[in-house]
Amino acid sequence: MKKLQLTAVSLPALAVVAVAVLLLTARRPSFLRWYEPSIASVPPGPAPSSASSSSKSAPPAVARVPSDCDIFRGEWVPAAAADDGAAPYYTNRSCAEIQEHQNCMKYGRPDLGFLRWRWRPERCELPRFDAPAFLHLVRGRSMAFVGDSLARNHMQSLLCLLSKVESPKDVSKTTDPEFRTVRYESHNFTVAAFRSPFLVTANQSDPAGGLWDLYLDEPDAVWVTGVAGFDYVVVSTANWFNKPSMFYEAGRLVGCHYCLVPGVADLTLRYSLRAAFRTALRALLTAGGGAGFNGTVVVRTLSPTSHFEGGEWNKGGDCRRTRPYAAGEARVARRDVDLHELQVEEFEKAEAEARASGWPARLLLLDTTAAMWLRPDGHPSRYGHWAHENVTLYNDCVHWCLPGPIDVWNEMLLQLLLRNS
């Protein structure tokens, strides 16, 4: 079974000011002086020249990890200022793509030390995200993110990382932000989001009780028809399967998860997540169900559901840690372990079936789970909104701050694409 860096955006306009401030406040770490909550007042860096972003010359040199290095197993280590790794790639002022509930800088998160860590694989170093190299690699191509709000969180991280080189044009065919499409015109690269939290056909049959009907053998048409012609589809989901649900296959009720209906077997969320992944991957690999897809499927494994401490998400639970877990410290829920294992198993089964059947699409595994288990400090918590606001997820330990540890997903994605390009 396949198992399971944050870097500074250059701010040349601040260089002289930073030196002066450092001299005046020598007792305070320079990082905290640059990236404390007042960062909202920092202006964005200069826009890249059109010549550099549209150049079609030789590909830029890019750092690659050795082929025998598993980038998904490792540890979080302090980012050293000497390697330009002690500051984030971007800020809430240099990137306009940060959604409100992930904008931890804007809402005054005081402990910004969570930005000072980088992921180091066991047998190599993971290079910084290289925006010019990424855009050169995907020139003339397209990438879709399919899944829940964490899939959108992943996409927004990528857009912020690429903002150092080029700002995309919004070419969405709808005003619904859940189905946004942008285009990097200088590189002829399109990125789109398709919201489908279950990946399969679903409807909420009992809004008052929160009960959902899941048709586990029917891929959700909302994304299946939309991804036709895309070169890459990044598929991910998990969290929504915690909701009480009725399971249907071939139009027949076969069981449920926490439905508490007499005579209906509780098959648990493990059954539904496995079935949904299997259905989604088959729809893509066989170009069936109207998908018409023959590109690369990137399966991103689950983002932890177990970082709430002191209670569940709706019972006072919160995530107030300010540093990553060290090896052996992580409090990993058995449920997360099980869900991760079944996702990897379904990936491997689909990969073997695709190879045996000669299907045109191929699969890659983006196994981010182990790295993210160790980052309970990277969530917005209460810093995704103003204190007086009435929001559903008041303490958000599900999504990830931008900038934040989620940027490592795209560092890994770049290396995965380089290795398989």
Tab-separated table of C-alpha atoms in Angstrom:
chain	number	residue	atom	x	y	z
A	1	MET	CA	0.000	0.000	0.000
A	2	LYS	CA	1.199	3.496	-0.747
A	3	LYS	CA	1.570	5.490	2.488
A	4	LEU	CA	1.135	8.356	3.862
A	5	GLN	CA	7.536	24.914	3.377
A	6	LEU	CA	6.390	27.541	3.649
A	7	THR	CA	8.262	30.263	2.034
A	8	ALA	CA	8.344	33.976	1.873
A	9	VAL	CA	6.748	35.982	-0.805
A	10	SER	CA	9.371	38.483	-1.755
A	11	LEU	CA	8.338	41.927	-0.577
A	12	PRO	CA	11.028	44.187	-2.018
A	13	ALA	CA	9.104	47.291	-1.116
A	14	LEU	CA	9.528	46.405	2.567
A	15	ALA	CA	13.245	45.628	2.520
A	16	VAL	CA	14.523	49.040	3.638
A	17	VAL	CA	11.700	49.494	6.146
A	18	ALA	CA	12.308	46.040	7.614
A	19	VAL	CA	15.974	46.809	8.278
A	20	ALA	CA	15.087	50.041	10.046
A	21	VAL	CA	12.395	48.363	12.138
A	22	LEU	CA	14.731	45.539	13.061
A	23	LEU	CA	17.333	47.993	14.319
A	24	LEU	CA	14.738	49.798	16.417
A	25	THR	CA	13.207	46.642	17.863
A	26	ALA	CA	16.115	44.252	18.068
A	27	ARG	CA	14.584	42.279	20.915
A	28	ARG	CA	11.652	41.069	18.800
A	29	PRO	CA	11.990	38.314	16.158
A	30	SER	CA	12.016	39.792	12.682
A	31	PHE	CA	9.445	37.255	11.522
A	32	LEU	CA	6.858	38.412	14.044
A	33	ARG	CA	7.514	42.018	13.097
A	34	TRP	CA	6.731	41.266	9.462
A	35	TYR	CA	3.807	38.888	9.878
A	36	GLU	CA	1.822	39.870	12.928
A	37	PRO	CA	-1.885	40.842	12.491
A	38	SER	CA	-0.975	44.267	11.098
A	39	ILE	CA	-0.038	42.443	7.915
A	40	ALA	CA	-3.380	43.574	6.501
A	41	SER	CA	-1.770	46.944	5.887
A	42	VAL	CA	1.127	45.547	3.871
A	43	PRO	CA	0.733	46.379	0.172
A	44	PRO	CA	1.082	43.606	-2.409
A	45	GLY	CA	4.394	43.171	-4.161
A	46	PRO	CA	4.991	44.443	-7.678
A	47	ALA	CA	3.122	42.745	-10.494
A	48	PRO	CA	5.211	40.439	-12.678
A	49	SER	CA	6.186	41.720	-16.061
A	50	SER	CA	4.152	40.439	-18.990
A	51	ALA	CA	7.331	39.304	-20.670
A	52	SER	CA	8.227	36.939	-17.864
A	53	SER	CA	4.729	35.461	-17.533
A	54	SER	CA	4.119	34.933	-21.223
A	55	SER	CA	7.546	33.732	-22.249
A	56	LYS	CA	7.611	30.532	-24.282
A	57	SER	CA	11.353	30.079	-24.030
A	58	ALA	CA	13.135	27.141	-22.457
A	59	PRO	CA	11.423	25.734	-19.348
A	60	PRO	CA	12.651	27.202	-16.055
A	61	ALA	CA	15.011	25.091	-14.000
A	62	VAL	CA	13.020	23.397	-11.268
A	63	ALA	CA	14.091	21.463	-8.189
A	64	ARG	CA	12.877	17.870	-8.159
A	65	VAL	CA	12.876	15.295	-5.401
A	66	PRO	CA	14.724	12.024	-6.065
A	67	SER	CA	12.545	9.326	-7.583
A	68	ASP	CA	13.043	7.055	-4.573
A	69	CYS	CA	11.867	9.651	-2.041
A	70	ASP	CA	8.386	9.297	-0.539
A	71	ILE	CA	7.340	12.915	-0.153
A	72	PHE	CA	4.276	11.928	1.888
A	73	ARG	CA	6.206	10.543	4.897
A	74	GLY	CA	8.216	12.893	7.050
A	75	GLU	CA	7.959	15.569	9.722
A	76	TRP	CA	7.409	19.284	10.174
A	77	VAL	CA	10.588	21.158	11.017
A	78	PRO	CA	11.219	24.844	11.812
A	79	ALA	CA	11.664	26.882	8.658
A	80	ALA	CA	15.059	28.549	8.737
A	81	ALA	CA	15.354	32.181	7.727
A	82	ALA	CA	18.610	31.272	5.988
A	83	ASP	CA	16.757	29.228	3.351
A	84	ASP	CA	14.095	31.925	2.872
A	85	GLY	CA	11.576	29.661	4.502
A	86	ALA	CA	10.597	31.652	7.586
A	87	ALA	CA	7.762	33.620	5.977
A	88	PRO	CA	4.672	32.638	3.977
A	89	TYR	CA	4.509	32.578	0.194
A	90	TYR	CA	1.780	35.250	0.187
A	91	THR	CA	-0.351	37.293	2.555
A	92	ASN	CA	-3.960	38.356	2.717
A	93	ARG	CA	-2.888	41.559	0.954
A	94	SER	CA	-0.903	39.998	-1.868
A	95	CYS	CA	-3.574	37.392	-2.711
A	96	ALA	CA	-7.204	38.296	-3.350
A	97	GLU	CA	-8.340	34.653	-3.545
A	98	ILE	CA	-8.559	33.979	0.198
A	99	GLN	CA	-12.086	33.195	1.329
A	100	GLU	CA	-13.247	35.017	4.444
A	101	HIS	CA	-13.437	32.027	6.777
A	102	GLN	CA	-9.821	31.075	5.953
A	103	ASN	CA	-8.428	34.606	6.249
A	104	CYS	CA	-6.712	34.152	9.598
A	105	MET	CA	-4.491	37.228	9.158
A	106	LYS	CA	-7.413	39.529	8.472
A	107	TYR	CA	-9.293	38.364	11.547
A	108	GLY	CA	-6.352	38.859	13.848
A	109	ARG	CA	-4.940	35.470	14.640
A	110	PRO	CA	-2.192	36.466	17.124
A	111	ASP	CA	0.071	33.400	16.963
A	112	LEU	CA	1.584	33.437	13.490
A	113	GLY	CA	4.328	31.012	14.379
A	114	PHE	CA	2.229	28.327	12.652
A	115	LEU	CA	3.552	29.769	9.376
A	116	ARG	CA	7.164	29.032	10.315
A	117	TRP	CA	7.234	25.303	9.589
A	118	ARG	CA	8.103	23.303	6.494
A	119	TRP	CA	7.460	19.684	5.594
A	120	ARG	CA	10.583	17.557	5.344
A	121	PRO	CA	10.227	14.040	3.875
A	122	GLU	CA	12.211	11.264	5.523
A	123	ARG	CA	14.749	10.802	2.719
A	124	CYS	CA	14.950	14.136	0.921
A	125	GLU	CA	14.087	17.815	1.043
A	126	LEU	CA	10.789	19.030	-0.403
A	127	PRO	CA	11.520	22.034	-2.636
A	128	ARG	CA	9.627	25.283	-2.296
A	129	PHE	CA	6.645	25.732	-4.561
A	130	ASP	CA	7.918	27.121	-7.854
A	131	ALA	CA	5.108	29.133	-9.453
A	132	PRO	CA	6.854	29.786	-12.810
A	133	ALA	CA	7.768	26.109	-13.133
A	134	PHE	CA	4.212	25.015	-12.274
A	135	LEU	CA	2.662	27.319	-14.858
A	136	HIS	CA	5.180	26.192	-17.464
A	137	LEU	CA	4.365	22.544	-16.706
A	138	VAL	CA	0.605	23.049	-17.129
A	139	ARG	CA	0.784	25.460	-20.062
A	140	GLY	CA	-2.100	24.800	-22.447
A	141	ARG	CA	-3.856	22.508	-19.977
A	142	SER	CA	-6.710	22.536	-17.487
A	143	MET	CA	-7.286	21.349	-13.918
A	144	ALA	CA	-10.536	20.743	-12.044
A	145	PHE	CA	-10.962	20.403	-8.276
A	146	VAL	CA	-13.923	18.174	-7.408
A	147	GLY	CA	-15.232	17.654	-3.878
A	148	ASP	CA	-16.309	19.640	-0.852
A	149	SER	CA	-15.172	22.990	0.596
A	150	LEU	CA	-11.721	21.537	1.312
A	151	ALA	CA	-11.292	20.933	-2.417
A	152	ARG	CA	-12.020	24.638	-2.883
A	153	ASN	CA	-9.584	25.437	-0.038
A	154	HIS	CA	-6.941	23.486	-2.006
A	155	MET	CA	-7.730	25.348	-5.225
A	156	GLN	CA	-7.565	28.743	-3.481
A	157	SER	CA	-4.155	27.851	-2.062
A	158	LEU	CA	-2.960	27.112	-5.588
A	159	LEU	CA	-4.339	30.398	-6.939
A	160	CYS	CA	-2.572	32.309	-4.150
A	161	LEU	CA	0.708	30.530	-4.851
A	162	LEU	CA	0.425	31.348	-8.556
A	163	SER	CA	-0.480	34.997	-7.855
A	164	LYS	CA	3.217	35.733	-7.586
A	165	VAL	CA	3.443	35.216	-11.354
A	166	GLU	CA	0.040	35.980	-12.822
A	167	SER	CA	-3.501	36.920	-11.803
A	168	PRO	CA	-6.143	34.846	-13.580
A	169	LYS	CA	-9.214	36.055	-15.420
A	170	ASP	CA	-12.566	34.890	-14.101
A	171	VAL	CA	-14.327	33.028	-16.915
A	172	SER	CA	-17.045	31.384	-14.828
A	173	LYS	CA	-20.323	30.583	-16.544
A	174	THR	CA	-22.208	31.009	-13.270
A	175	THR	CA	-22.163	33.427	-10.341
A	176	ASP	CA	-22.067	30.483	-7.928
A	177	PRO	CA	-18.596	30.591	-6.281
A	178	GLU	CA	-18.795	26.831	-5.750
A	179	PHE	CA	-18.426	26.382	-9.528
A	180	ARG	CA	-15.840	28.994	-10.311
A	181	THR	CA	-13.556	28.887	-13.352
A	182	VAL	CA	-10.479	31.042	-13.895
A	183	ARG	CA	-7.983	31.245	-16.709
A	184	TYR	CA	-4.288	32.168	-16.774
A	185	GLU	CA	-4.276	33.679	-20.217
A	186	SER	CA	-0.502	34.057	-20.564
A	187	HIS	CA	-0.151	30.322	-20.022
A	188	ASN	CA	-3.462	29.113	-21.494
A	189	PHE	CA	-4.154	27.316	-18.206
A	190	THR	CA	-7.660	26.902	-16.792
A	191	VAL	CA	-8.591	26.034	-13.198
A	192	ALA	CA	-12.133	25.167	-12.116
A	193	ALA	CA	-13.995	24.119	-8.978
A	194	PHE	CA	-16.941	21.701	-8.975
A	195	ARG	CA	-18.692	21.351	-5.637
A	196	SER	CA	-19.850	17.810	-4.977
A	197	PRO	CA	-19.372	16.909	-1.302
A	198	PHE	CA	-20.468	13.285	-1.774
A	199	LEU	CA	-19.200	12.790	-5.365
A	200	VAL	CA	-22.397	10.819	-6.028
A	201	THR	CA	-26.011	11.913	-6.498
A	202	ALA	CA	-27.369	13.204	-3.186
A	203	ASN	CA	-30.306	15.157	-1.846
A	204	GLN	CA	-31.333	16.216	1.625
A	205	SER	CA	-34.566	14.377	2.291
A	206	ASP	CA	-35.043	15.715	5.815
A	207	PRO	CA	-33.488	19.189	6.254
A	208	ALA	CA	-34.806	19.481	9.798
A	209	GLY	CA	-33.111	16.278	10.867
A	210	GLY	CA	-30.138	16.671	8.560
A	211	LEU	CA	-30.804	13.346	6.813
A	212	TRP	CA	-29.389	12.798	3.318
A	213	ASP	CA	-30.218	10.305	0.564
A	214	LEU	CA	-27.073	9.032	-1.171
A	215	TYR	CA	-27.274	7.136	-4.468
A	216	LEU	CA	-23.955	5.415	-4.138
A	217	ASP	CA	-23.771	3.945	-7.655
A	218	GLU	CA	-24.658	7.202	-9.449
A	219	PRO	CA	-21.845	9.720	-10.033
A	220	ASP	CA	-23.007	13.295	-9.472
A	221	ALA	CA	-23.854	14.755	-12.882
A	222	VAL	CA	-22.939	18.223	-11.605
A	223	TRP	CA	-19.233	17.410	-12.001
A	224	VAL	CA	-19.200	14.339	-14.239
A	225	THR	CA	-20.389	16.277	-17.268
A	226	GLY	CA	-18.363	19.348	-16.300
A	227	VAL	CA	-14.905	17.757	-16.306
A	228	ALA	CA	-15.084	16.424	-19.859
A	229	GLY	CA	-12.036	17.682	-21.708
A	230	PHE	CA	-10.028	18.613	-18.592
A	231	ASP	CA	-6.437	17.408	-18.383
A	232	TYR	CA	-6.335	16.959	-14.605
A	233	VAL	CA	-9.111	16.246	-12.119
A	234	VAL	CA	-8.226	16.464	-8.417
A	235	VAL	CA	-10.815	14.406	-6.508
A	236	SER	CA	-11.257	14.601	-2.735
A	237	THR	CA	-13.902	14.333	-0.057
A	238	ALA	CA	-14.598	12.726	3.326
A	239	ASN	CA	-16.089	15.067	5.931
A	240	TRP	CA	-19.648	15.111	4.621
A	241	PHE	CA	-20.001	11.370	5.025
A	242	ASN	CA	-20.276	11.932	8.777
A	243	LYS	CA	-23.810	13.209	8.209
A	244	PRO	CA	-26.810	10.897	8.819
A	245	SER	CA	-27.560	9.297	5.451
A	246	MET	CA	-29.720	6.708	3.699
A	247	PHE	CA	-27.867	4.542	1.174
A	248	TYR	CA	-29.343	3.562	-2.190
A	249	GLU	CA	-27.908	1.268	-4.854
A	250	ALA	CA	-29.714	0.337	-8.074
A	251	GLY	CA	-32.589	2.468	-6.802
A	252	ARG	CA	-33.031	0.299	-3.697
A	253	LEU	CA	-32.466	1.205	-0.055
A	254	VAL	CA	-29.568	-0.949	1.180
A	255	GLY	CA	-28.679	0.635	4.521
A	256	CYS	CA	-27.760	3.869	6.225
A	257	HIS	CA	-25.386	5.734	8.497
A	258	TYR	CA	-26.848	6.871	11.817
A	259	CYS	CA	-30.386	7.108	10.436
A	260	LEU	CA	-31.991	5.386	13.453
A	261	VAL	CA	-34.744	3.981	11.231
A	262	PRO	CA	-36.164	0.628	12.406
A	263	GLY	CA	-35.355	-2.220	10.025
A	264	VAL	CA	-32.603	-0.321	8.176
A	265	ALA	CA	-29.101	-1.674	8.771
A	266	ASP	CA	-26.452	0.854	9.840
A	267	LEU	CA	-23.626	0.176	7.390
A	268	THR	CA	-21.592	3.149	8.700
A	269	LEU	CA	-19.948	5.984	6.795
A	270	ARG	CA	-17.079	3.675	5.796
A	271	TYR	CA	-19.442	1.834	3.476
A	272	SER	CA	-20.735	4.989	1.819
A	273	LEU	CA	-17.333	6.675	1.392
A	274	ARG	CA	-15.832	3.551	-0.153
A	275	ALA	CA	-18.753	3.119	-2.534
A	276	ALA	CA	-18.741	6.802	-3.529
A	277	PHE	CA	-15.006	6.787	-4.279
A	278	ARG	CA	-15.370	3.613	-6.324
A	279	THR	CA	-18.235	5.115	-8.326
A	280	ALA	CA	-16.442	8.414	-8.953
A	281	LEU	CA	-13.163	6.816	-10.041
A	282	ARG	CA	-14.900	4.356	-12.359
A	283	ALA	CA	-16.862	7.196	-13.963
A	284	LEU	CA	-13.604	9.006	-14.719
A	285	LEU	CA	-11.513	6.029	-15.760
A	286	THR	CA	-14.043	4.478	-18.101
A	287	ALA	CA	-15.119	7.837	-19.534
A	288	GLY	CA	-18.588	6.596	-18.654
A	289	GLY	CA	-21.580	8.429	-17.318
A	290	GLY	CA	-20.961	11.283	-19.733
A	291	ALA	CA	-17.547	12.151	-18.299
A	292	GLY	CA	-15.622	11.833	-21.555
A	293	PHE	CA	-12.440	12.171	-19.518
A	294	ASN	CA	-9.077	10.759	-20.587
A	295	GLY	CA	-6.607	12.832	-18.599
A	296	THR	CA	-5.014	12.369	-15.165
A	297	VAL	CA	-7.015	11.734	-11.997
A	298	VAL	CA	-5.310	12.985	-8.836
A	299	VAL	CA	-6.834	11.420	-5.708
A	300	ARG	CA	-6.150	13.574	-2.647
A	301	THR	CA	-6.634	11.711	0.602
A	302	LEU	CA	-8.694	13.037	3.469
A	303	SER	CA	-7.986	16.077	5.579
A	304	PRO	CA	-8.210	15.138	9.300
A	305	THR	CA	-11.578	15.327	10.995
A	306	SER	CA	-10.132	14.839	14.477
A	307	HIS	CA	-8.452	18.135	15.413
A	308	PHE	CA	-11.329	19.371	17.582
A	309	GLU	CA	-10.440	19.234	21.264
A	310	GLY	CA	-12.699	19.718	24.272
A	311	GLY	CA	-15.854	18.731	22.394
A	312	GLU	CA	-17.393	18.167	18.977
A	313	TRP	CA	-17.581	20.951	16.386
A	314	ASN	CA	-21.033	22.014	17.630
A	315	LYS	CA	-20.372	21.390	21.335
A	316	GLY	CA	-17.581	23.805	22.142
A	317	GLY	CA	-14.744	21.945	20.451
A	318	ASP	CA	-11.805	24.073	19.331
A	319	CYS	CA	-8.252	23.854	18.003
A	320	ARG	CA	-5.983	26.271	19.883
A	321	ARG	CA	-2.612	24.613	19.460
A	322	THR	CA	0.150	26.862	18.181
A	323	ARG	CA	2.673	24.345	16.845
A	324	PRO	CA	2.648	21.024	14.996
A	325	TYR	CA	2.594	17.701	16.757
A	326	ALA	CA	5.967	16.038	17.043
A	327	ALA	CA	6.350	12.408	15.999
A	328	GLY	CA	4.219	10.221	18.254
A	329	GLU	CA	2.148	13.116	19.664
A	330	ALA	CA	-0.623	13.174	17.083
A	331	ARG	CA	-4.058	12.272	18.373
A	332	VAL	CA	-5.410	10.403	15.388
A	333	ALA	CA	-9.007	9.229	15.477
A	334	ARG	CA	-9.538	5.601	14.518
A	335	ARG	CA	-12.191	6.791	12.092
A	336	ASP	CA	-9.660	8.949	10.215
A	337	VAL	CA	-7.295	5.983	9.965
A	338	ASP	CA	-10.039	3.750	8.583
A	339	LEU	CA	-11.241	6.316	6.060
A	340	HIS	CA	-7.726	7.007	4.856
A	341	GLU	CA	-7.027	3.303	4.416
A	342	LEU	CA	-10.151	2.700	2.374
A	343	GLN	CA	-9.398	5.694	0.127
A	344	VAL	CA	-5.938	4.310	-0.602
A	345	GLU	CA	-7.381	0.828	-1.161
A	346	GLU	CA	-9.938	2.133	-3.663
A	347	PHE	CA	-7.202	4.098	-5.426
A	348	GLU	CA	-5.062	0.977	-5.752
A	349	LYS	CA	-7.963	-1.140	-6.996
A	350	ALA	CA	-8.892	1.484	-9.591
A	351	GLU	CA	-5.257	1.836	-10.654
A	352	ALA	CA	-4.910	-1.921	-11.159
A	353	GLU	CA	-8.209	-2.146	-13.044
A	354	ALA	CA	-7.286	0.771	-15.292
A	355	ARG	CA	-3.948	-0.812	-16.110
A	356	ALA	CA	-5.502	-4.215	-16.845
A	357	SER	CA	-8.292	-2.744	-18.953
A	358	GLY	CA	-6.176	-0.278	-20.914
A	359	TRP	CA	-8.396	2.661	-19.985
A	360	PRO	CA	-7.104	6.015	-21.258
A	361	ALA	CA	-7.130	7.939	-17.967
A	362	ARG	CA	-4.402	7.463	-15.373
A	363	LEU	CA	-4.325	7.900	-11.589
A	364	LEU	CA	-1.956	9.606	-9.161
A	365	LEU	CA	-2.196	9.530	-5.380
A	366	LEU	CA	-1.708	12.790	-3.472
A	367	ASP	CA	-1.437	11.318	0.007
A	368	THR	CA	-1.498	14.443	2.180
A	369	THR	CA	-3.148	12.925	5.253
A	370	ALA	CA	-0.080	12.017	7.329
A	371	ALA	CA	1.382	15.516	7.018
A	372	MET	CA	-1.893	17.169	7.985
A	373	TRP	CA	-2.563	14.948	10.977
A	374	LEU	CA	0.415	16.719	12.527
A	375	ARG	CA	-0.940	20.267	11.999
A	376	PRO	CA	-3.741	20.938	14.510
A	377	ASP	CA	-2.337	24.486	14.657
A	378	GLY	CA	-3.151	25.315	11.029
A	379	HIS	CA	-6.936	25.804	11.221
A	380	PRO	CA	-8.768	29.139	11.482
A	381	SER	CA	-10.390	28.259	14.833
A	382	ARG	CA	-12.175	31.510	15.804
A	383	TYR	CA	-10.114	33.622	13.374
A	384	GLY	CA	-12.248	33.083	10.278
A	385	HIS	CA	-14.784	35.739	11.280
A	386	TRP	CA	-15.262	38.683	13.631
A	387	ALA	CA	-15.985	37.788	17.243
A	388	HIS	CA	-19.539	39.175	17.141
A	389	GLU	CA	-20.580	37.240	14.027
A	390	ASN	CA	-23.094	34.407	14.262
A	391	VAL	CA	-21.654	31.648	12.083
A	392	THR	CA	-22.384	27.935	11.871
A	393	LEU	CA	-18.810	26.748	12.367
A	394	TYR	CA	-17.685	29.231	15.024
A	395	ASN	CA	-14.473	27.359	15.821
A	396	ASP	CA	-13.299	26.075	12.456
A	397	CYS	CA	-10.992	23.078	12.849
A	398	VAL	CA	-11.895	21.682	9.428
A	399	HIS	CA	-10.585	24.185	6.884
A	400	TRP	CA	-7.063	25.602	6.743
A	401	CYS	CA	-5.717	29.131	7.113
A	402	LEU	CA	-4.407	30.788	3.949
A	403	PRO	CA	-1.465	31.094	3.963
A	404	GLY	CA	-0.875	28.006	6.037
A	405	PRO	CA	0.122	24.344	6.050
A	406	ILE	CA	-2.338	23.569	3.257
A	407	ASP	CA	0.159	25.167	0.852
A	408	VAL	CA	2.193	21.975	1.188
A	409	TRP	CA	-0.525	20.190	-0.799
A	410	ASN	CA	0.556	22.164	-3.832
A	411	GLU	CA	4.253	21.677	-3.130
A	412	MET	CA	3.483	17.957	-3.216
A	413	LEU	CA	1.221	18.304	-6.247
A	414	LEU	CA	3.966	20.010	-8.248
A	415	GLN	CA	6.431	17.227	-7.458
A	416	LEU	CA	3.827	14.585	-8.294
A	417	LEU	CA	3.147	16.161	-11.688
A	418	LEU	CA	6.859	16.608	-12.389
A	419	ARG	CA	7.508	12.964	-11.600
A	420	ASN	CA	4.684	11.821	-13.863
A	421	SER	CA	4.767	14.459	-16.602
